[in-house]
XYZ file of C-alpha atoms in Angstrom:
456
model
C 47.223 136.050 117.890
C 49.446 137.921 120.325
C 52.988 137.065 121.450
C 51.860 135.983 124.925
C 49.627 133.373 123.345
C 52.688 131.920 121.541
C 54.841 131.783 124.686
C 53.740 128.222 125.582
C 55.216 127.210 122.215
C 58.203 129.587 122.026
C 59.619 128.929 125.520
C 59.821 125.101 125.241
C 61.158 125.495 121.695
C 63.958 127.814 122.819
C 64.855 125.553 125.757
C 64.952 122.536 123.453
C 67.153 124.436 121.026
C 69.583 125.317 123.831
C 69.711 121.685 124.944
C 70.540 120.564 121.381
C 73.215 123.240 121.214
C 74.715 122.063 124.526
C 74.629 118.447 123.295
C 76.805 119.230 120.282
C 79.165 121.450 122.277
C 79.715 118.500 124.626
C 80.140 116.201 121.608
C 82.791 118.527 120.174
C 84.592 118.922 123.509
C 84.855 115.143 123.908
C 86.202 114.576 120.394
C 89.770 113.350 120.991
C 90.662 113.580 117.286
C 90.467 117.391 117.331
C 93.144 119.731 118.596
C 92.356 122.210 121.353
C 92.321 125.101 118.883
C 89.943 123.313 116.514
C 87.590 122.480 119.398
C 87.537 126.122 120.451
C 86.664 127.369 116.966
C 83.930 124.775 116.500
C 82.393 125.522 119.917
C 82.362 129.269 119.213
C 80.742 128.614 115.817
C 78.067 126.381 117.422
C 77.346 129.060 120.046
C 76.960 131.764 117.398
C 75.407 129.933 114.431
C 73.825 127.002 116.267
C 72.740 123.917 114.276
C 74.266 124.754 110.861
C 77.667 125.064 112.569
C 77.052 121.784 114.416
C 76.291 120.060 111.096
C 79.468 121.515 109.566
C 81.497 120.277 112.538
C 80.054 116.749 112.329
C 80.605 116.396 108.580
C 84.154 117.783 108.739
C 85.173 115.620 111.716
C 83.938 112.288 110.405
C 86.649 109.634 110.655
C 86.217 108.161 107.158
C 85.970 104.654 108.609
C 89.564 103.753 107.785
C 89.346 100.393 109.509
C 87.689 97.655 107.530
C 86.524 94.067 107.770
C 85.950 91.410 105.175
C 82.183 91.487 105.833
C 79.961 93.809 103.810
C 76.446 93.025 105.076
C 76.156 95.707 107.794
C 78.080 98.529 106.123
C 76.587 101.962 106.797
C 77.701 105.548 106.422
C 79.911 107.118 109.074
C 78.096 108.017 112.326
C 79.269 111.629 112.319
C 78.179 112.092 108.700
C 74.808 110.532 109.516
C 74.417 112.830 112.537
C 75.445 115.865 110.464
C 72.745 115.076 107.872
C 70.230 114.684 110.708
C 71.104 118.138 112.057
C 70.539 119.705 108.635
C 67.197 117.915 108.408
C 66.320 119.235 111.884
C 66.912 122.789 110.651
C 64.592 122.132 107.702
C 62.014 120.552 110.037
C 62.034 123.609 112.300
C 61.607 125.995 109.351
C 58.614 124.138 107.899
C 57.118 123.582 111.361
C 57.123 127.315 112.020
C 55.564 127.912 108.624
C 52.774 125.408 109.327
C 52.182 126.823 112.817
C 51.979 130.408 111.557
C 49.622 129.437 108.699
C 47.277 127.569 111.036
C 46.925 130.219 113.753
C 43.174 130.463 113.135
C 42.700 126.758 112.607
C 40.390 125.310 115.284
C 42.794 122.371 115.596
C 45.793 124.651 116.062
C 46.952 123.315 119.443
C 46.569 119.710 118.284
C 48.696 120.415 115.189
C 51.379 122.071 117.307
C 51.342 119.178 119.772
C 51.621 116.519 117.034
C 54.506 118.338 115.313
C 56.290 118.797 118.667
C 55.878 115.136 119.666
C 57.181 114.003 116.292
C 60.162 116.328 116.668
C 60.961 115.094 120.191
C 60.748 111.453 119.105
C 63.220 112.200 116.302
C 65.635 113.815 118.755
C 65.385 110.917 121.210
C 65.970 108.372 118.443
C 68.953 110.134 116.883
C 70.665 111.778 119.855
C 69.901 109.556 122.843
C 69.332 106.093 121.380
C 72.686 106.005 119.559
C 73.154 102.221 119.680
C 71.028 99.979 117.476
C 67.909 98.741 119.296
C 65.627 96.315 117.447
C 62.457 97.479 119.257
C 63.037 101.248 119.302
C 64.359 101.261 115.736
C 60.891 100.198 114.620
C 58.656 101.798 117.236
C 60.017 105.362 117.044
C 59.948 105.832 113.247
C 56.528 104.153 113.063
C 55.251 106.547 115.765
C 56.627 109.543 113.868
C 54.812 108.514 110.688
C 51.575 107.902 112.623
C 51.797 111.388 114.160
C 52.238 112.964 110.739
C 49.017 111.468 109.303
C 46.664 113.681 111.391
C 48.951 116.670 110.741
C 48.449 116.128 106.997
C 44.710 115.875 107.532
C 44.270 118.893 109.847
C 46.707 121.305 108.167
C 45.010 124.001 106.081
C 48.083 124.355 103.811
C 50.202 122.014 101.730
C 53.398 122.470 103.785
C 52.670 119.399 105.896
C 53.526 117.201 102.869
C 57.017 118.709 102.874
C 57.243 118.152 106.613
C 56.431 114.475 106.066
C 59.186 114.346 103.439
C 61.668 115.628 106.028
C 60.501 113.055 108.586
C 60.886 110.326 105.943
C 64.419 111.550 105.194
C 65.281 111.479 108.922
C 64.064 107.862 109.107
C 65.970 106.802 105.974
C 69.106 108.535 107.258
C 69.013 106.732 110.599
C 68.043 103.220 109.520
C 70.305 100.709 107.750
C 69.715 100.427 104.030
C 68.117 96.979 104.499
C 65.122 98.531 106.333
C 64.903 101.678 104.234
C 62.655 100.168 101.550
C 60.104 99.152 104.191
C 59.892 102.676 105.572
C 59.836 104.197 102.116
C 56.618 102.268 101.527
C 55.349 103.168 105.021
C 56.070 106.874 104.427
C 54.231 106.782 101.133
C 51.318 105.014 102.846
C 51.231 107.761 105.508
C 51.239 110.383 102.759
C 48.373 108.701 100.893
C 46.343 108.276 104.080
C 46.749 111.861 105.283
C 46.620 113.425 101.818
C 43.520 111.531 100.751
C 41.782 112.392 104.018
C 42.643 116.084 103.487
C 41.338 116.000 99.908
C 38.061 114.484 101.105
C 37.898 117.087 103.863
C 37.993 119.881 101.261
C 35.846 118.072 98.700
C 33.203 120.813 98.915
C 35.642 123.527 97.786
C 37.555 121.296 95.341
C 36.215 119.499 92.322
C 36.851 115.838 91.648
C 39.505 116.644 89.047
C 41.281 118.983 91.448
C 41.312 116.316 94.128
C 42.770 113.720 91.748
C 45.309 116.249 90.468
C 46.320 117.196 94.037
C 46.816 113.580 95.099
C 48.565 112.542 91.865
C 50.998 115.471 91.626
C 51.913 115.449 95.306
C 52.336 111.674 95.289
C 54.669 111.921 92.294
C 56.744 114.652 93.971
C 56.855 112.665 97.208
C 58.046 109.513 95.417
C 60.718 111.367 93.436
C 62.184 113.144 96.474
C 62.221 110.104 98.771
C 63.647 107.939 95.982
C 66.378 110.523 95.379
C 67.319 110.543 99.067
C 67.294 106.741 99.169
C 69.474 106.563 96.053
C 71.910 109.084 97.517
C 72.338 107.034 100.691
C 72.686 103.820 98.693
C 75.351 105.472 96.536
C 77.270 106.562 99.633
C 77.153 102.996 100.968
C 78.229 101.583 97.601
C 81.179 103.995 97.613
C 82.148 102.733 101.080
C 81.836 99.132 99.885
C 83.966 99.887 96.841
C 86.574 101.586 99.010
C 86.642 98.605 101.377
C 86.914 96.177 98.453
C 89.809 98.170 96.992
C 91.547 98.191 100.373
C 91.116 94.441 100.690
C 92.408 93.855 97.160
C 95.385 96.112 97.863
C 96.072 94.300 101.144
C 95.867 90.896 99.496
C 98.025 92.074 96.589
C 100.691 93.249 99.013
C 100.556 89.911 100.818
C 100.897 87.993 97.547
C 103.724 90.295 96.500
C 105.555 89.727 99.790
C 105.022 85.978 99.597
C 106.229 85.891 95.979
C 109.264 88.016 96.814
C 110.123 85.817 99.797
C 109.717 82.687 97.689
C 111.911 84.128 94.935
C 114.552 85.227 97.448
C 114.633 81.745 98.960
C 114.898 80.181 95.509
C 117.761 82.476 94.444
C 119.706 82.056 97.679
C 119.193 78.301 97.544
C 120.553 78.146 94.017
C 123.549 80.345 94.923
C 124.257 78.237 97.988
C 123.893 74.913 96.177
C 125.833 75.855 93.029
C 128.349 78.688 93.377
C 128.821 78.229 97.126
C 129.333 74.493 96.756
C 131.766 75.002 93.871
C 133.861 77.538 95.778
C 133.837 75.386 98.908
C 135.081 72.420 96.847
C 137.726 74.612 95.231
C 138.893 75.765 98.671
C 139.201 72.172 99.851
C 141.220 71.285 96.736
C 143.555 74.277 97.211
C 144.172 73.350 100.840
C 144.890 69.753 99.801
C 147.352 71.004 97.173
C 149.085 73.146 99.810
C 149.552 70.070 101.997
C 150.992 68.106 99.060
C 153.520 70.856 98.249
C 154.589 71.179 101.855
C 156.803 73.924 103.285
C 159.117 73.830 100.225
C 156.401 74.739 97.755
C 158.047 78.015 96.829
C 156.251 80.224 94.339
C 153.566 77.594 93.688
C 152.630 77.579 97.390
C 152.447 81.360 97.384
C 150.084 81.303 94.381
C 147.945 78.692 96.095
C 147.820 80.845 99.216
C 146.617 83.838 97.167
C 144.049 81.666 95.382
C 142.815 80.313 98.712
C 142.488 83.846 100.068
C 140.450 84.945 97.030
C 138.169 81.921 97.281
C 137.592 82.645 100.978
C 136.675 86.229 100.134
C 134.359 84.991 97.422
C 132.635 82.666 99.891
C 132.267 85.493 102.409
C 130.789 87.737 99.703
C 128.323 85.020 98.717
C 127.262 84.509 102.357
C 126.852 88.258 102.761
C 124.785 88.480 99.578
C 122.576 85.575 100.664
C 121.890 87.257 104.022
C 121.081 90.547 102.275
C 118.722 88.879 99.810
C 116.898 86.957 102.536
C 116.565 90.120 104.631
C 114.666 91.733 101.731
C 114.480 95.401 100.827
C 112.838 96.624 104.042
C 115.999 96.685 106.168
C 117.117 100.254 107.029
C 120.230 101.520 105.270
C 122.265 102.065 108.446
C 121.579 98.498 109.636
C 122.669 97.011 106.305
C 125.768 99.228 106.211
C 126.829 98.352 109.775
C 126.419 94.660 109.109
C 128.482 94.874 105.922
C 131.268 96.879 107.591
C 131.320 94.449 110.537
C 132.009 91.658 108.069
C 134.842 93.738 106.574
C 136.369 94.157 110.048
C 136.145 90.450 110.794
C 137.542 89.229 107.469
C 140.289 91.841 106.890
C 141.283 93.072 110.378
C 141.426 96.692 109.148
C 140.042 99.584 111.184
C 136.661 100.833 109.979
C 135.130 104.151 111.089
C 131.527 104.881 110.121
C 129.122 107.777 110.750
C 125.550 107.784 109.375
C 123.327 110.871 109.775
C 120.126 110.448 107.767
C 116.699 112.023 108.254
C 114.958 110.430 105.269
C 114.598 106.695 104.697
C 116.206 105.851 101.372
C 114.465 103.989 98.583
C 115.501 100.387 98.050
C 117.285 101.250 94.791
C 119.225 104.041 96.519
C 120.160 101.768 99.420
C 121.361 99.078 97.043
C 123.486 101.423 94.922
C 125.160 103.058 97.938
C 125.918 99.703 99.561
C 127.418 98.383 96.310
C 129.477 101.580 95.989
C 130.877 101.209 99.524
C 131.624 97.550 98.854
C 133.465 98.409 95.617
C 135.426 101.181 97.352
C 136.390 98.802 100.176
C 137.586 96.158 97.709
C 139.687 98.732 95.821
C 141.119 100.127 99.067
C 142.252 96.668 100.127
C 143.335 95.405 96.742
C 145.077 98.454 95.272
C 145.586 100.842 98.162
C 146.841 98.287 100.716
C 145.156 100.391 103.410
C 144.872 99.682 107.116
C 141.978 102.072 107.859
C 138.862 103.307 106.046
C 136.393 106.057 106.937
C 132.740 106.105 105.797
C 130.599 109.221 106.291
C 126.947 109.360 105.163
C 125.049 112.628 105.691
C 121.854 114.240 104.431
C 122.044 117.912 103.483
C 119.997 120.219 101.252
C 117.937 117.434 99.705
C 120.916 115.184 99.008
C 122.525 112.162 100.613
C 126.297 112.603 100.519
C 128.656 109.660 100.934
C 132.368 110.167 101.557
C 134.623 107.110 101.508
C 138.322 107.555 102.245
C 141.229 105.238 103.035
C 144.827 105.680 104.214
C 146.266 103.598 101.389
C 149.253 104.387 99.200
C 147.208 106.495 96.767
C 148.177 107.236 93.183
C 149.356 110.089 91.000
C 146.507 109.498 88.529
C 143.102 107.844 88.445
C 142.343 105.206 85.859
C 138.774 103.930 86.497
C 138.400 100.219 86.012
C 135.227 98.343 85.232
C 134.097 98.465 88.884
C 134.336 102.259 89.184
C 132.810 102.739 85.723
C 129.791 100.587 86.566
C 129.454 102.404 89.909
C 129.462 105.805 88.158
C 126.777 104.655 85.703
C 124.558 103.378 88.509
C 124.853 106.623 90.469
C 124.202 108.801 87.431
C 121.198 106.612 86.626
C 119.421 107.846 89.777
C 120.464 111.482 89.253
C 123.581 111.398 91.433
C 127.189 112.445 90.973
C 130.503 110.687 91.628
C 133.822 112.343 92.364
C 137.264 110.872 93.144
C 140.536 112.299 94.418
C 143.937 110.824 95.303
C 147.619 111.608 95.570
C 150.679 109.434 96.316
C 150.829 108.518 99.992
C 147.551 110.311 100.786
C 145.091 107.503 100.166
C 141.977 107.569 97.997
C 138.705 109.496 98.485
C 135.358 108.923 96.780
C 132.509 111.479 97.046
C 128.967 110.473 96.049
C 125.834 112.630 96.128
C 122.331 111.402 95.286
C 119.060 113.333 95.561
C 116.438 112.267 98.110
């Protein structure tokens, strides 16, 4: 057969191939999840390598189906992955189709074989590329028509390659359909194979003995069953993996919700107990101290002064408890700068000292780091007021070279030596516990400075 006799087959085939190529170039160009550079590379690859590059693009650009629902009945593999598998199967279909066509050049039914293979191919393209949405009628008519077209191909083909072509058609059907319908079409594909294969065996019964016919049908049927079952199992495994991933996501989501609810409940319980016990006790003590002040009167002398100091300490204790309750109820998700500003605002309101604060952070701190730094600033503020008798404090928090550096300084009276008390000792242990360092400096009349560095 000469080339001009193949032109009626070659020309439509080339045009169809170009249309498929253009379809996937358009698909790539409209993919909003890809950058402009990635689109360009994929389009060039599709132009040069054609369908294998299109399959690579589809498989690589699948979205992974990150969203999930609590319903598992209609779970299927990702559309891009499904389309990528279809493209690879199309390449295999084209290869075996050309092999069958070339081996049947002198077959008297040559044109009929070519027509049947072409119609089956076109139906597959329409079903997978044009009918993208699920359609109850077409989802049964088109695969059934493909299998019906393959039966005469099996019968008329002079070689055994048509059995492999039917396997590819079966794989295309299993790839497209939901897993719930796959078993039906597995049986239908096997029925098509038996019908066409048995008819072929009977057609060649003169040249084949009975044992050869039985052996041909049995061996090919076994191979057909094994391959289709393997493809079905692979798809089912992919779907089971998706189901498992969705179940794990749901469990994780529910665990986080339970954790948040438990944490909120525990925070409310703790703050309620603090408010009802310690807060009530201190409030009662404050009322008693104020009553004692009234009993002593203006001539209370030293006793009145002691009561005034005690009242001041109780008020501070109440303010600290209120601040702690607000912090606990806010939880651990509040940003560090918000917590720090709120705490320093309370210092301004309760002490009337000037507070200057600068926070320059790029990285969000862990809850344990936030807590330790806030406690350190609170301890430094207490010491500055209690021992330094300061009127101004400066707080600087910066991130540099993988560390968060905190500098706290006051304009208090300072000291010629540093003797860490229990508060500073506990603060140093906490900071060292998270890999940080603590430094202190002071001199008479120059105030007190604390430098803290913790790794981020």
